[in-house]
mmCIF file of C-alpha atoms in Angstrom:
data_model
loop_
_atom_site.group_PDB
_atom_site.id
_atom_site.type_symbol
_atom_site.label_atom_id
_atom_site.label_comp_id
_atom_site.label_asym_id
_atom_site.label_seq_id
_atom_site.Cartn_x
_atom_site.Cartn_y
_atom_site.Cartn_z
ATOM 1 C CA GLN A 422 11.596 10.364 -19.162
ATOM 2 C CA VAL A 423 10.629 8.541 -16.035
ATOM 3 C CA HIS A 424 6.615 8.335 -15.573
ATOM 4 C CA LEU A 425 4.957 7.169 -12.458
ATOM 5 C CA VAL A 426 1.369 5.901 -11.420
ATOM 6 C CA GLU A 427 0.212 5.548 -8.281
ATOM 7 C CA SER A 428 -2.410 2.990 -6.796
ATOM 8 C CA GLY A 429 -4.031 1.658 -3.986
ATOM 9 C CA GLY A 430 -4.840 4.443 -2.176
ATOM 10 C CA GLY A 431 -9.087 4.843 -0.126
ATOM 11 C CA SER A 432 -11.077 4.711 2.317
ATOM 12 C CA VAL A 433 -11.044 2.931 5.985
ATOM 13 C CA GLN A 434 -11.172 3.730 9.570
ATOM 14 C CA SER A 435 -8.997 4.408 12.099
ATOM 15 C CA GLY A 436 -6.353 0.984 12.961
ATOM 16 C CA GLY A 437 -6.848 -0.104 8.982
ATOM 17 C CA SER A 438 -4.477 -0.090 6.280
ATOM 18 C CA LEU A 439 -3.716 0.020 2.745
ATOM 19 C CA ARG A 440 -0.688 -0.787 0.329
ATOM 20 C CA LEU A 441 -0.187 1.972 -2.121
ATOM 21 C CA SER A 442 1.882 0.579 -5.001
ATOM 22 C CA CYS A 443 3.736 3.315 -7.372
ATOM 23 C CA VAL A 444 4.633 2.051 -10.931
ATOM 24 C CA THR A 445 7.696 3.666 -12.745
ATOM 25 C CA SER A 446 8.359 3.713 -16.178
ATOM 26 C CA GLU A 447 11.682 3.162 -15.650
ATOM 27 C CA TYR A 448 14.655 3.738 -13.363
ATOM 28 C CA TYR A 449 17.642 6.215 -13.221
ATOM 29 C CA PRO A 450 20.722 5.222 -13.062
ATOM 30 C CA SER A 451 21.396 6.195 -9.676
ATOM 31 C CA TYR A 452 18.400 7.858 -7.589
ATOM 32 C CA CYS A 453 15.780 8.270 -4.678
ATOM 33 C CA MET A 454 11.854 7.118 -4.792
ATOM 34 C CA GLY A 455 9.374 8.662 -2.507
ATOM 35 C CA TRP A 456 6.242 8.812 -0.758
ATOM 36 C CA PHE A 457 4.963 12.240 -0.368
ATOM 37 C CA ARG A 458 1.642 13.422 1.145
ATOM 38 C CA GLN A 459 -0.695 16.644 1.382
ATOM 39 C CA ALA A 460 -3.657 17.237 3.346
ATOM 40 C CA PRO A 461 -6.143 20.361 2.003
ATOM 41 C CA GLY A 462 -4.650 23.511 3.677
ATOM 42 C CA LYS A 463 -1.013 22.094 4.836
ATOM 43 C CA GLU A 464 1.556 21.722 2.763
ATOM 44 C CA ARG A 465 3.141 18.755 1.566
ATOM 45 C CA GLU A 466 5.481 16.025 3.679
ATOM 46 C CA GLY A 467 8.266 14.100 2.886
ATOM 47 C CA VAL A 468 6.494 10.395 4.078
ATOM 48 C CA ALA A 469 8.816 7.641 3.118
ATOM 49 C CA GLN A 470 11.796 7.203 0.896
ATOM 50 C CA ILE A 471 13.846 4.653 -0.506
ATOM 51 C CA ASP A 472 17.245 5.036 -2.517
ATOM 52 C CA SER A 473 18.623 2.414 -5.344
ATOM 53 C CA GLU A 474 21.594 1.710 -2.525
ATOM 54 C CA GLY A 475 18.770 0.215 -0.283
ATOM 55 C CA LYS A 476 18.508 2.998 2.070
ATOM 56 C CA LEU A 477 15.163 3.643 3.707
ATOM 57 C CA VAL A 478 13.710 7.227 6.138
ATOM 58 C CA TYR A 479 11.193 7.538 7.142
ATOM 59 C CA ALA A 480 9.237 10.705 8.983
ATOM 60 C CA ASP A 481 8.866 10.743 12.347
ATOM 61 C CA SER A 482 5.178 10.970 12.260
ATOM 62 C CA VAL A 483 4.992 6.942 10.614
ATOM 63 C CA LYS A 484 7.807 5.816 11.868
ATOM 64 C CA GLY A 485 7.223 1.314 13.154
ATOM 65 C CA ARG A 486 3.235 1.665 11.080
ATOM 66 C CA PHE A 487 4.397 2.828 7.284
ATOM 67 C CA THR A 488 6.578 0.412 5.244
ATOM 68 C CA ILE A 489 8.561 1.507 1.710
ATOM 69 C CA SER A 490 9.917 -0.883 -0.077
ATOM 70 C CA GLN A 491 10.295 -1.893 -4.165
ATOM 71 C CA ASP A 492 10.533 -4.647 -6.530
ATOM 72 C CA ILE A 493 12.787 -3.590 -9.071
ATOM 73 C CA GLY A 494 11.701 -6.366 -11.469
ATOM 74 C CA LYS A 495 8.060 -4.850 -11.199
ATOM 75 C CA ASN A 496 8.830 -1.371 -11.124
ATOM 76 C CA THR A 497 7.075 -0.252 -8.592
ATOM 77 C CA VAL A 498 7.599 0.962 -5.270
ATOM 78 C CA TYR A 499 4.832 0.353 -1.787
ATOM 79 C CA LEU A 500 4.090 2.175 0.582
ATOM 80 C CA GLU A 501 2.550 0.170 3.252
ATOM 81 C CA MET A 502 0.505 2.084 5.465
ATOM 82 C CA ASN A 503 -0.873 -0.003 8.633
ATOM 83 C CA ASP A 504 -2.244 1.320 12.235
ATOM 84 C CA LEU A 505 -3.925 4.576 9.906
ATOM 85 C CA LYS A 506 -4.936 7.206 12.010
ATOM 86 C CA PRO A 507 -6.915 10.050 10.738
ATOM 87 C CA GLU A 508 -4.283 12.585 10.292
ATOM 88 C CA ASP A 509 -2.722 10.289 7.542
ATOM 89 C CA THR A 510 -6.039 11.931 5.452
ATOM 90 C CA ALA A 511 -4.357 12.669 2.558
ATOM 91 C CA MET A 512 -2.881 13.016 -1.461
ATOM 92 C CA TYR A 513 -0.138 10.814 -1.419
ATOM 93 C CA TYR A 514 2.362 11.291 -4.148
ATOM 94 C CA CYS A 515 5.087 9.185 -5.263
ATOM 95 C CA ALA A 516 7.819 10.762 -6.883
ATOM 96 C CA ALA A 517 11.827 10.116 -8.527
ATOM 97 C CA SER A 518 14.732 11.857 -8.041
ATOM 98 C CA LYS A 519 18.595 11.471 -9.009
ATOM 99 C CA TRP A 520 19.335 12.221 -6.372
ATOM 100 C CA LEU A 521 20.510 9.647 -3.517
ATOM 101 C CA LEU A 522 19.919 9.638 0.382
ATOM 102 C CA PRO A 523 22.548 10.900 2.972
ATOM 103 C CA ASP A 524 24.302 8.586 4.790
ATOM 104 C CA ARG A 525 23.087 10.621 8.094
ATOM 105 C CA LEU A 526 19.671 8.991 6.533
ATOM 106 C CA VAL A 527 17.226 11.923 6.632
ATOM 107 C CA LEU A 528 14.113 12.730 4.156
ATOM 108 C CA ILE A 529 15.788 14.650 1.351
ATOM 109 C CA SER A 530 13.424 17.838 0.141
ATOM 110 C CA SER A 531 10.560 17.761 -2.385
ATOM 111 C CA ILE A 532 12.609 20.413 -4.304
ATOM 112 C CA LEU A 533 15.099 17.439 -5.778
ATOM 113 C CA PHE A 534 12.565 15.705 -7.040
ATOM 114 C CA ASP A 535 12.266 16.342 -10.599
ATOM 115 C CA THR A 536 9.261 13.305 -11.731
ATOM 116 C CA TRP A 537 6.105 13.306 -9.727
ATOM 117 C CA GLY A 538 2.623 11.040 -9.874
ATOM 118 C CA GLN A 539 -0.348 12.288 -10.329
ATOM 119 C CA GLY A 540 -1.405 11.391 -6.637
ATOM 120 C CA THR A 541 -3.992 8.943 -5.176
ATOM 121 C CA GLN A 542 -6.146 9.639 -2.065
ATOM 122 C CA VAL A 543 -5.725 8.283 1.454
ATOM 123 C CA THR A 544 -9.155 9.012 4.005
ATOM 124 C CA VAL A 545 -8.922 7.418 6.934
ATOM 125 C CA SER A 546 -12.096 8.067 9.611
ATOM 126 C CA SER A 547 -12.737 7.986 12.935
#
């Protein structure tokens, strides 16, 4: 059973940066690791995903500002967030899926992720 633990959230001012970390107890033989976020009163949305083949994909709203990466030796997936905006304020979740990203590089649905972390709060003030 894969177990995920996120960390790195906090409160920053607009334009600031944060790096989120997600430590996984193990990896599926092939996998996609994703970051999602959910703001109060809004639906959960995909932010960035990376798979075991090295494919990456980002939501349009974070392209050029956020970077997803992984350190397999440390069982950790990162989300580097720069130029943060108030609209980035949300609970951020790490999730694991046994699916790979499609070749056309679109975010895959949250329903395909079967393991979730507890979340870490990111708050950006103007």
